[in-house]
Each structure stands twice: as structure tokens, then as C-alpha cells.
Coordinates of C-alpha atoms in Angstrom, one line a residue:
Chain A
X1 CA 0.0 0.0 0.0
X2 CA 2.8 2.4 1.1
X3 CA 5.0 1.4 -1.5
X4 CA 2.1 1.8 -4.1
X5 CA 1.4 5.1 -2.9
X6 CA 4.9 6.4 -2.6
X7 CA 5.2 5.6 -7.1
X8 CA 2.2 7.5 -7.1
X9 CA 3.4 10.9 -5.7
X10 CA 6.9 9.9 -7.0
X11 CA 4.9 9.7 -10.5
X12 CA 3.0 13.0 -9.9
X13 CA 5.8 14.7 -8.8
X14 CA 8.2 14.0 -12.3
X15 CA 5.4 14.7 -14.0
X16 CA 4.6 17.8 -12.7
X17 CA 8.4 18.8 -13.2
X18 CA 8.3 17.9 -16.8
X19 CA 5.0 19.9 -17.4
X20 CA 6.0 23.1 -15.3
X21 CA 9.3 23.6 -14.8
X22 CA 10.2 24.7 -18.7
X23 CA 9.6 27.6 -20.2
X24 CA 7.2 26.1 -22.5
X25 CA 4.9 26.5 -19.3
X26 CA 6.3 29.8 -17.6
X27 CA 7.4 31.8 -21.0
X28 CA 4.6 30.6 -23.5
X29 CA 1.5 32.8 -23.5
X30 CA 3.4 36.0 -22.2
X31 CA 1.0 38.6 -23.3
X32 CA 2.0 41.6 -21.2
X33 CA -0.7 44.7 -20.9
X34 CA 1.6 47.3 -23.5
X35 CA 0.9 51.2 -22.5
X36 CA -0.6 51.8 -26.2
X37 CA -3.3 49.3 -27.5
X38 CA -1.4 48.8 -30.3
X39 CA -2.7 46.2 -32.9
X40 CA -0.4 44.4 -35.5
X41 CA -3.6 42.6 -36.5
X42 CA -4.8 46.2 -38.0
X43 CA -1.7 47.2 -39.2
X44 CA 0.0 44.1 -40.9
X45 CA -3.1 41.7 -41.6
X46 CA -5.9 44.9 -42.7
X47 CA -3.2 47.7 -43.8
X48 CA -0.8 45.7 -45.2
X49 CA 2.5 46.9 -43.4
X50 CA 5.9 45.4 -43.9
X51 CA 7.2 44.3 -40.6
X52 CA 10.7 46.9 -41.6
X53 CA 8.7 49.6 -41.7
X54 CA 8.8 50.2 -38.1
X55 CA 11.4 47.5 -36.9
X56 CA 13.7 49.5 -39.5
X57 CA 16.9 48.4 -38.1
X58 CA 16.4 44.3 -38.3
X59 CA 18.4 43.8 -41.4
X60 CA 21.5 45.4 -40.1
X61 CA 21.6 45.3 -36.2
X62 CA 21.7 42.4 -33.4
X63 CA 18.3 43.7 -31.9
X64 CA 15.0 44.4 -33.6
X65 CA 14.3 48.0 -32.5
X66 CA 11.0 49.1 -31.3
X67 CA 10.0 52.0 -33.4
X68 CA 10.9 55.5 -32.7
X69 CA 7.3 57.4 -32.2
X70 CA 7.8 59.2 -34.9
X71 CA 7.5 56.5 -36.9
X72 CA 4.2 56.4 -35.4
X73 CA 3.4 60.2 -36.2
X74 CA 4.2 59.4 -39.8
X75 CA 0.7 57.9 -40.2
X76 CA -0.7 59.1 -36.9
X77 CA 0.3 62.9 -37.5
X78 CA -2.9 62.3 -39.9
X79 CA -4.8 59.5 -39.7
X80 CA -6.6 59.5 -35.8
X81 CA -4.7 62.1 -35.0
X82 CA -6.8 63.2 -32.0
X83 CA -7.6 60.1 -30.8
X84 CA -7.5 59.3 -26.8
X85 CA -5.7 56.0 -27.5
X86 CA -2.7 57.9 -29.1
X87 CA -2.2 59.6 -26.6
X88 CA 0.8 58.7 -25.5
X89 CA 2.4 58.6 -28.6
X90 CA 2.2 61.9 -29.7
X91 CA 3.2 63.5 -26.0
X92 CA 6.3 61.0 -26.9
X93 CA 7.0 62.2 -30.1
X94 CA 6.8 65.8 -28.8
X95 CA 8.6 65.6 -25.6
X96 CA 11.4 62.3 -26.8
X97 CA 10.1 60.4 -23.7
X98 CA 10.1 56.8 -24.6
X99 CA 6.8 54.9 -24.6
X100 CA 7.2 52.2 -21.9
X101 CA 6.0 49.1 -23.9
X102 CA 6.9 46.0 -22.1
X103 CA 9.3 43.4 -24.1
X104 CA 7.8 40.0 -23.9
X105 CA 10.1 38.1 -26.3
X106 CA 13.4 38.1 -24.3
X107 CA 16.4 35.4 -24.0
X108 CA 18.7 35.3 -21.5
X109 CA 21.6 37.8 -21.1
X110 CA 24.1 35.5 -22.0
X111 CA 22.4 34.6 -25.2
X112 CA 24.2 36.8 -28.1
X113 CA 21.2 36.6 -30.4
X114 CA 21.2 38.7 -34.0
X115 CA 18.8 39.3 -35.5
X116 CA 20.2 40.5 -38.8
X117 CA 22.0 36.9 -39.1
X118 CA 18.8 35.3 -39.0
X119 CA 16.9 37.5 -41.2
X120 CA 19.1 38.6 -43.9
X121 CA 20.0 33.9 -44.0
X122 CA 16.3 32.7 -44.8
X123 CA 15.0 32.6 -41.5
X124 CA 11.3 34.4 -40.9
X125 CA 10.5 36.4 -38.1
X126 CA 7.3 33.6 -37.9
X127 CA 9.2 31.0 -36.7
X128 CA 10.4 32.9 -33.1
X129 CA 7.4 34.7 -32.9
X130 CA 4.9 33.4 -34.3
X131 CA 1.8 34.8 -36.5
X132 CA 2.4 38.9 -34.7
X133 CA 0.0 39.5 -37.7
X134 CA -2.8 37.6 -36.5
X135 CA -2.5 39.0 -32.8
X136 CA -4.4 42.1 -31.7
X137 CA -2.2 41.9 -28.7
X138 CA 1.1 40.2 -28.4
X139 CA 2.2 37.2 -26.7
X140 CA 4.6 34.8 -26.6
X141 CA 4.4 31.6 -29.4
X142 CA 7.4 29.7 -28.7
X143 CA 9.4 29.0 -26.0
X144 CA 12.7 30.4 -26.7
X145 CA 14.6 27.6 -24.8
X146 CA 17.8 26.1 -25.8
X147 CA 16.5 23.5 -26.9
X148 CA 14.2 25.2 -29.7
X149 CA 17.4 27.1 -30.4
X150 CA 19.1 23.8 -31.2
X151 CA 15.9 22.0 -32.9
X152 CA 16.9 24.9 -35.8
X153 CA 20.8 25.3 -35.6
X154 CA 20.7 21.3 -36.0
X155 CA 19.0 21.5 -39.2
X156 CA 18.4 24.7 -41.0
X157 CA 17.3 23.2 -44.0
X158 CA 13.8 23.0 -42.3
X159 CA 13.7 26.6 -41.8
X160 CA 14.7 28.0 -44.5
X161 CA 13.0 30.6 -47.1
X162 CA 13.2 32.5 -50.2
X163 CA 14.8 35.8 -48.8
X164 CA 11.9 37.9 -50.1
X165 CA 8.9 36.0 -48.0
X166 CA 11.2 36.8 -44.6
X167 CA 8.6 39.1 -43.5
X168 CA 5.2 37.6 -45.2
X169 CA 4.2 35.6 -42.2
X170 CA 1.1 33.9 -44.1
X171 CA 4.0 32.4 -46.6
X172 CA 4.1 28.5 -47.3
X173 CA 5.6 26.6 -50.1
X174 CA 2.9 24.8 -50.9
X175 CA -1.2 24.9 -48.7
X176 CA -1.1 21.7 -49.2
X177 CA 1.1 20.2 -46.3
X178 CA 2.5 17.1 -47.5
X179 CA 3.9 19.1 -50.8
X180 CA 5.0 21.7 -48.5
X181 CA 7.1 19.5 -46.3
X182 CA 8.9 17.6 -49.7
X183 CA 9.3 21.3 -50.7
X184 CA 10.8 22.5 -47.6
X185 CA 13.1 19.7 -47.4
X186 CA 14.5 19.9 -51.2
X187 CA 14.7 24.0 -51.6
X188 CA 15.7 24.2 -47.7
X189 CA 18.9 21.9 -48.7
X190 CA 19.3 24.6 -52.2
X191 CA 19.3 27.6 -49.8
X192 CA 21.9 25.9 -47.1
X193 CA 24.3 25.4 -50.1
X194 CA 23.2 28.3 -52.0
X195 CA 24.2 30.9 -48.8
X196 CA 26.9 28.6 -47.2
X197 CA 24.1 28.6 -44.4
X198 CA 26.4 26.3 -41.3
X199 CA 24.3 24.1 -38.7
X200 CA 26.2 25.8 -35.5
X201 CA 26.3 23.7 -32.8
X202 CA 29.5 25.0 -30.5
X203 CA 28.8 26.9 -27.6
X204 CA 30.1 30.0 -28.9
X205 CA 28.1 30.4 -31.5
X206 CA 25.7 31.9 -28.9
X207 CA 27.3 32.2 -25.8
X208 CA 30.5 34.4 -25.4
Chain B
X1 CA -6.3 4.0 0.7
X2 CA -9.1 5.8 -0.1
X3 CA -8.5 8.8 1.9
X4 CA -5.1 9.1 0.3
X5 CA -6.6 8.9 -2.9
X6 CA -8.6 11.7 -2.0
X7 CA -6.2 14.0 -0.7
X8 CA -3.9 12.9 -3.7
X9 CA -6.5 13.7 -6.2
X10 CA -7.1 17.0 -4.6
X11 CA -3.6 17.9 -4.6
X12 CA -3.3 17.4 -8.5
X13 CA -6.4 19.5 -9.3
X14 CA -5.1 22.4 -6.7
X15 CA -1.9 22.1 -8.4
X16 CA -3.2 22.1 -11.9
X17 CA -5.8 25.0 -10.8
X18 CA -3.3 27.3 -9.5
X19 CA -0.4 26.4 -12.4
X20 CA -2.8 26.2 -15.3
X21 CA -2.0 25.1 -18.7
X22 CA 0.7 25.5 -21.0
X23 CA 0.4 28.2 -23.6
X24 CA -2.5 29.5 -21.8
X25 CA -2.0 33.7 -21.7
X26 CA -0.8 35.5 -18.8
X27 CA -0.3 39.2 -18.1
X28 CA 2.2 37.6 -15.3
X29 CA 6.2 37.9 -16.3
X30 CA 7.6 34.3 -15.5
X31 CA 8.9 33.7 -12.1
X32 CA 12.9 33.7 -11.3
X33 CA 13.5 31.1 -8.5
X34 CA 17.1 31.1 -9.8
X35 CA 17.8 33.7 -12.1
X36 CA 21.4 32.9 -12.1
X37 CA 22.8 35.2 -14.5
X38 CA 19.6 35.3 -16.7
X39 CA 19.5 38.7 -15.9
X40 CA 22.7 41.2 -15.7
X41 CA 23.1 44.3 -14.5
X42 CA 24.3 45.4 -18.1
X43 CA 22.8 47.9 -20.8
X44 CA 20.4 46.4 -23.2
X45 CA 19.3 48.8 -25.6
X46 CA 16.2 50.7 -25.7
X47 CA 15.5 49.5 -21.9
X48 CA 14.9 51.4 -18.8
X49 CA 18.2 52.1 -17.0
X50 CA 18.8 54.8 -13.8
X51 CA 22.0 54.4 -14.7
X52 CA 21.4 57.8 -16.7
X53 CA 19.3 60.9 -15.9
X54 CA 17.6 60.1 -18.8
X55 CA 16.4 56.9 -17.0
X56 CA 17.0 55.3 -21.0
X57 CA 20.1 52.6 -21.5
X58 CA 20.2 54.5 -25.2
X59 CA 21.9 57.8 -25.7
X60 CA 20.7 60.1 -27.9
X61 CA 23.6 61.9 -29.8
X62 CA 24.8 65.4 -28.5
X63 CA 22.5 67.9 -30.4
X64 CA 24.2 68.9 -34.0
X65 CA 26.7 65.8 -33.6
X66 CA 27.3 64.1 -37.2
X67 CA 28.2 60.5 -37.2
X68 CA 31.7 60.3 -38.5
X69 CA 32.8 56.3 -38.4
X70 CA 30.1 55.1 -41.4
X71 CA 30.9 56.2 -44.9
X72 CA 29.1 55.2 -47.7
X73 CA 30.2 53.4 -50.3
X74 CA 29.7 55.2 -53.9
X75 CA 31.7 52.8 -56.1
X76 CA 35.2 52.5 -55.6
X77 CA 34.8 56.0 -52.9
X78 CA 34.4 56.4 -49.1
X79 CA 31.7 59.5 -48.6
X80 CA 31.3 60.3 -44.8
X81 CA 28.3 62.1 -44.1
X82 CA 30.2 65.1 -43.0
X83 CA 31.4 65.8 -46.4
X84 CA 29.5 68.6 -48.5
X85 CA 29.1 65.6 -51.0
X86 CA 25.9 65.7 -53.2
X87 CA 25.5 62.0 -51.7
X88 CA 24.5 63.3 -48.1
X89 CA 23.0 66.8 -49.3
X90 CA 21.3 66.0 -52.9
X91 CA 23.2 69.5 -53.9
X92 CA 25.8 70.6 -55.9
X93 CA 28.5 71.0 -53.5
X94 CA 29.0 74.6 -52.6
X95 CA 25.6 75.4 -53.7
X96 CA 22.0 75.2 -52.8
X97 CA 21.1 74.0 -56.1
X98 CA 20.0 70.0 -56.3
X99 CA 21.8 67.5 -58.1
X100 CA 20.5 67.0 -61.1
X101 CA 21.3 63.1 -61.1
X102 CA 21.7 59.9 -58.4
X103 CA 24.9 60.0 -57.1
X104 CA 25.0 56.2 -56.8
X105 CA 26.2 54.3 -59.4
X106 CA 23.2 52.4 -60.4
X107 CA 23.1 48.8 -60.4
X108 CA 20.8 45.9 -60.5
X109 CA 22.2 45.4 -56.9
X110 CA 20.9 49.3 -56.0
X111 CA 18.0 49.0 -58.4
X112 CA 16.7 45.7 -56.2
X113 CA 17.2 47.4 -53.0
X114 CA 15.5 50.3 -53.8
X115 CA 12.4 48.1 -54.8
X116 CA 12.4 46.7 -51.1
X117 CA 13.1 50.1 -49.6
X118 CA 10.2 51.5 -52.2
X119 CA 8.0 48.4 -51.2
X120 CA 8.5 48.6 -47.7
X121 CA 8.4 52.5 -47.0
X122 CA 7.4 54.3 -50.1
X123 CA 4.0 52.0 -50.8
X124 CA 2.7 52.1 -47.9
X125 CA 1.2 55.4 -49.6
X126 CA 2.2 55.7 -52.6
X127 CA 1.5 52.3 -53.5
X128 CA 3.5 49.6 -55.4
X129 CA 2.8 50.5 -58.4
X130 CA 3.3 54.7 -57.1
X131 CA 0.4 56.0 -58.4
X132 CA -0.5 56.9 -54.9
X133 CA -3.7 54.7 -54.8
X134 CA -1.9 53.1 -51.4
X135 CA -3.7 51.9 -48.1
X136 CA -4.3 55.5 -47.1
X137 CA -6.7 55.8 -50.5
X138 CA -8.1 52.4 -49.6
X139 CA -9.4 53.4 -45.9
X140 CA -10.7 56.7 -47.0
X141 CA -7.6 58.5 -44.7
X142 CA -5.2 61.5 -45.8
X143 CA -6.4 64.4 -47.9
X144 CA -4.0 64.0 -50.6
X145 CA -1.2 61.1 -51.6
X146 CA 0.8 62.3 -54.9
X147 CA 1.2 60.0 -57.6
X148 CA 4.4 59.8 -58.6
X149 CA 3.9 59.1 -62.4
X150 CA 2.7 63.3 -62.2
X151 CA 4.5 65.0 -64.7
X152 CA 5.3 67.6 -61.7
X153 CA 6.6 64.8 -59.5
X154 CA 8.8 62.9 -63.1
X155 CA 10.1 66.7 -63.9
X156 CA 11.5 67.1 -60.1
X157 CA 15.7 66.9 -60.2
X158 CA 17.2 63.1 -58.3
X159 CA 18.8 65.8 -55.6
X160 CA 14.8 67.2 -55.2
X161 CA 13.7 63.9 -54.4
X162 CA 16.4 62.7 -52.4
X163 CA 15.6 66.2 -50.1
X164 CA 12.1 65.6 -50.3
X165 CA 12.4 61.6 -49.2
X166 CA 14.9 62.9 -46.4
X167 CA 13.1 66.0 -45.1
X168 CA 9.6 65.6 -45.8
X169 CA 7.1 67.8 -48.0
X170 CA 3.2 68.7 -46.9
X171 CA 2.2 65.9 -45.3
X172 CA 4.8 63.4 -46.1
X173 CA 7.4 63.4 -42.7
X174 CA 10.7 62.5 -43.9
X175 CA 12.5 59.4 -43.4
X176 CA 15.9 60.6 -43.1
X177 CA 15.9 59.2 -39.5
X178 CA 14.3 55.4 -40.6
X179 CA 16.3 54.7 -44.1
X180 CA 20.4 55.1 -44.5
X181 CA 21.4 57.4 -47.1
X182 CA 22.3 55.0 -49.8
X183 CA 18.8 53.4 -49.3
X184 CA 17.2 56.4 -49.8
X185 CA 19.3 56.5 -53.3
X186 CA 18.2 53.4 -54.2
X187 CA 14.9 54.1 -53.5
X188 CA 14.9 56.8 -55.8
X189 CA 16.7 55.1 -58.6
X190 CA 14.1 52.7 -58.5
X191 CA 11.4 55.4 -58.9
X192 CA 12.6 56.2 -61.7
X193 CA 12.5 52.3 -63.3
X194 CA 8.9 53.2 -62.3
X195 CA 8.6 55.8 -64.0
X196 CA 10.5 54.8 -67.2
X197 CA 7.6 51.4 -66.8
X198 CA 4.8 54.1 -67.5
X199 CA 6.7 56.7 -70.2
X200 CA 8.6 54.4 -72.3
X201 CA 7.4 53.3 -75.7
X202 CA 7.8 50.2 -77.9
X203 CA 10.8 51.8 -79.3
X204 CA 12.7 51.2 -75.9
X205 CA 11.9 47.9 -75.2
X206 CA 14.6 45.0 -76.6
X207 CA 13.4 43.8 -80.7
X208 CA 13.3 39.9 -78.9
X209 CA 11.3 40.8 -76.1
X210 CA 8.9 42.9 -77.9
X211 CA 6.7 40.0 -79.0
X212 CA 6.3 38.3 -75.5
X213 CA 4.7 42.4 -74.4
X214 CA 2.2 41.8 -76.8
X215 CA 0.3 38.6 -75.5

């Protein structure tokens, strides 16, 4: 009876570790309250924006920069321009105070992550964060681990696309999955050759 | 037995009530038991930092300073954006007058740039096509949008349009601050593929590609 009942909690106990303690439980589904309601449904899905319209500096710099406000005001100067919700964006454009939006996707400070390596080498900003298009508000897709680090480094090829659907987040080879998945595969292994793309595995690929 | 069963049940669905799900959505930041270095007391850009009065990790530049460590390339030359240069002023050095051509030498490299700087920026109100029939056209927002096949906007000088893209003009802000001076080139070189698209005749197009136009 004891001995039954100790596998049990032993049981519960390992499972609950697996299920919990990763950040596929305590990362996943991040979705911070931002100080704007701002909507990338509206503006990528309905308007049509390029993600480098605002995250301008993506294809040269390590970090994908929040937009300045007057980014914002570009559009906004016009379009709502006396709208409530705005608020805060045009007293930041005016006085250079930063908004405060809260960063949800964020790896650890010993990760070197660049973003302009990823981007400018075949790899969308859909498969780190996920459809941002289809969101209203933003949370977190993916986990960001290590480990979904590695699933990638260890084999690009799966990854990989044409460099001009980087930012169309709706992109597929094929709708049809199984054609997709043969597509993937053979064009994925074109690209790696094509652009010399390496599977980096050695710690200081990311860590310094 | 049985009461252990109970009380074994209950913990799981306390546990399970309180932790939730995964991937369910939470305003709540995850929880640092052991943050070990996770989290360092180093600048990250565009954070909050008291390190400065500012209370910003980024510095702004001292007003009037001119970054002096990243040329750009014009073929074989070095142009720093210090230099009265008609690549960083769209003028005839010297003068207030514009340049009357891009700067840039113009290749399918630059030409191929420009359409993703054009497609990215320019369209988003001019269109991709830049006849100005963009998303703002579309929603029924902004007064005005130009089209840039105008005869006003095709007679403008490369150096105009570089100062207008950079600067703004009416309602357009400029973008000096969001594109790098040889994007804004290449932007405008690819304009004026554009533009050629729309003004060119039969006469200018290849004798062996003229039949494949006419389908």
C-alpha cells in the first residue's frame, strides 16, 4: 500500500516537473498589458505593413528596434490624429520620452542573439514569434529555450526561405502540407548550399 | 487508501488549478526562482536604466553631432556624411542648387534594394505601383497622396527627391531618420524604373522581347 502510494506521488511529482518547470509553461502565452493598445492585427493583416517599416533596423543590427514614435506620427500625424488611445504617442513624439511598452520576447543575457544573421540567412521572423500578424495583442508563441534554439541550428534546411517572404508571415511553399514538407526539405537543402548557411552547434556560436 | 486517494486527487487539481496550462496567456512575467545570470546588470538597448538621468540605456547623440565612423560606399569612394558631398546633401556641393542626377552608381544590386526600400516605406502610400492609390486611398484617410507618375513629381531633379524623401514635403514626414542614405538612393533610382515602366514606348523595349509584351 505504502509502496504503491509512494510511485504515485513519486509519479505525480516527475510529471509535474516535466510539465511546469520549462519555459514552455512559464514563458509561452506571455502577453504583457503594452501602455498603447497597439494592434499588429490592424496594421500588418488589414493595412498591409511590412514588418521593416517600423522595426527598421532588423536587417543590419543584433536587436530588432522598437520604433521610434515618430515612426508612429508618420501615419498618426494624420490618420486618428486626436484620438485618446494615441495619446501617449504623440506627447512622446513631442517631448522624446520613450513609450514604456513592455518586451515580452526576451532570451537570457548571455544569449548573443542577431537578429540581422537570421533574417538577412532565410530565416522568418514567424518562426520565433509566431503569427504577430494575426494578434491584436502580443504574446509569446514559442518558448525560446535552448533546446528550440538547437531543434533549428541542428538543421536549418527546415527553416529556410526564399529571402523575399522573410517578413510575409502567411508564406508556405505549398497549402497543401505534404507538398509543402517535400518542398521544404528539397529548396531548404538549395538555400543551405546556396548561402553557405552552417548548422552551429558550438557553444560560442551563442554564448560568449 | 481511499482517503489518500482523495487527498492525492485534490492535490493534483489544486496544483493544476493554480499552475494552469501551458500556452495559456498571462499578463504575469515568468517567475525567477534562480535567475542565475539570466539577468545582468548590463545595458540592453532601448531599456529602462537609472544608470542615466535620462532613465534610458540608449543615448541620444549630443545635439548637432554628425556621425563620422560610417561612410558610404559610392563605387570604388568612401563619402562620410560630414562631407558637403551631393550623396548626403542632394546639392551641388557649394551650392543650394540640387543634383541634377543619383549620385550612386546604379546597379541591379541598387535598383533591387530600392524596390524593397520603395516596397517597404514608399507604398505604404504611394502604393507599389506609385500611383498613390496606397492603403491610405483604400481606408478613405489622408487628404492627398501624390502620384508619382505626375509630370510635376517625373520633372522634379534626383537631388529634389532625395531632399524631399529625407526632409519631408506637406504631409509626407521625412525618413531621413528610418532609411540610411544609400537606401534612400536606391529608392529613388528605382522610382525612376517606375517611372520609365509608364513613359517608355515600344521603341525602348529590346526587338526579342517585344513579342512576349504583346500577348
Amino acid at each position: 500500500m505504502i509502496i504503491i502510494g509512494g510511485l504515485m506521488t513519486a509519479t505525480a511529482v516527475v510529471a509535474g516537473a516535466w510539465y511546469y518547470l520549462t519555459p514552455k509553461w512559464s514563458r509561452v502565452g506571455y502577453q504583457p498589458i503594452q501602455p498603447v493598445a497597439f494592434s499588429h492585427a490592424t496594421h500588418v493583416d488589414q493595412l498591409g505593413f511590412d514588418c521593416r517599416y517600423c522595426h527598421n533596423g532588423v536587417e543590419k543590427s543584433w536587436y530588432s528596434n522598437i520604433p521610434a514614435s515618430s515612426t508612429c506620427m508618420n501615419c498618426h500625424g494624420q490618420v486618428l490624429k486626436d484620438d485618446p488611445r494615441l495619446a501617449l504617442v504623440r506627447q512622446s513624439a513631442e517631448t522624446g520620452q520613450p513609450i514604456p511598452w513592455v518586451q515580452i520576447h526576451r532570451v537570457p543575457d548571455f544569449v548573443y542573439y542577431n537578429h540581422s544573421v537570421h533574417v538577412n540567412r532565410g530565416i522568418s521572423c514567424v518562426e520565433c514569434h509566431g503569427q504577430i500578424n494575426k494578434m491584436d495583442e502580443v504574446y509569446q508563441v514559442q518558448p525560446l529555450s535552448m533546446t528550440f534554439c538547437l531543434d533549428c541550428h541542428r538543421d536549418p534546411a527546415a527553416k529556410l526561405r526564399p529571402l523575399d517572404k522573410i517578413t510575409d508571415l502567411n508564406w508556405k511553399w505549398s497549402d497543401n502540407p505534404t507538398v509543402n514538407a517535400e518542398q521544404q526539405r528539397k529548396n531548404g537543402q538549395k538555400l543551405m548550399q546556396d548561402w553557405h548557411v552552417q548548422s552551429l552547434q558550438n557553444c560560442s556560436a551563442c554564448h560568449r | 487508501m481511499r482517503y489518500f486517494l482523495a487527498i492525492f486527487a485534490l492535490c493534483v487539481l489544486a496544483i493544476v488549478g493554480v499552475l494552469g496550462f501551458r500556452g495559456s496567456h498571462s499578463r504575469q512575467p515568468s517567475l525567477y526562482i534562480f535567475p542565475d545570470m539570466e539577468r545582468q546588470p548590463k545595458l540592453r538597448p532601448q531599456t529602462a536604466n537609472a544608470f542615466f538621468d535620462t532613465g534610458m540605456s540608449s543615448r541620444l547623440p549630443v545635439a548637432g553631432t554628425i556621425a563620422r565612423s560610417q561612410p558610404v560606399q559610392v563605387g570604388p569612394k568612401l563619402v562620410y556624411p560630414w562631407e558637403d558631398s551631393p550623396v548626403v546633401t542632394g546639392r551641388v556641393p557649394g551650392t543650394t542648387n540640387f543634383v541634377e542626377w543619383n549620385p550612386m552608381p546604379v546597379t541591379a544590386e541598387l535598383l533591387q534594394r530600392g524596390q524593397q526600400v520603395f516596397d517597404i516605406n514608399c507604398a505604404a502610400c504611394h502604393s507599389k505601383l506609385g500611383d498613390g492609390n496606397g492603403t491610405p486611398k483604400r481606408i478613405g484617410a489622408m487628404a492627398v497622396v501624390a502620384n508619382l507618375h505626375d509630370k510635376r513629381i517625373v520633372g522634379l531633379t534626383d537631388g529634389e527627391l532625395f531632399n524631399t524623401v529625407s526632409y519631408g514635403r506637406n504631409l509626407m514626414q521625412g525618413y531621413a531618420g528610418n532609411l540610411p542614405i544609400r537606401d534612400r538612393w536606391a529608392a529613388i533610382a528605382y522610382l525612376r524604373a517606375l517611372q520609365l515602366s509608364r513613359l517608355g514606348s515600344l521603341d525602348d523595349v529590346p526587338e526579342a522581347a517585344r513579342s512576349a509584351l504583346k500577348k
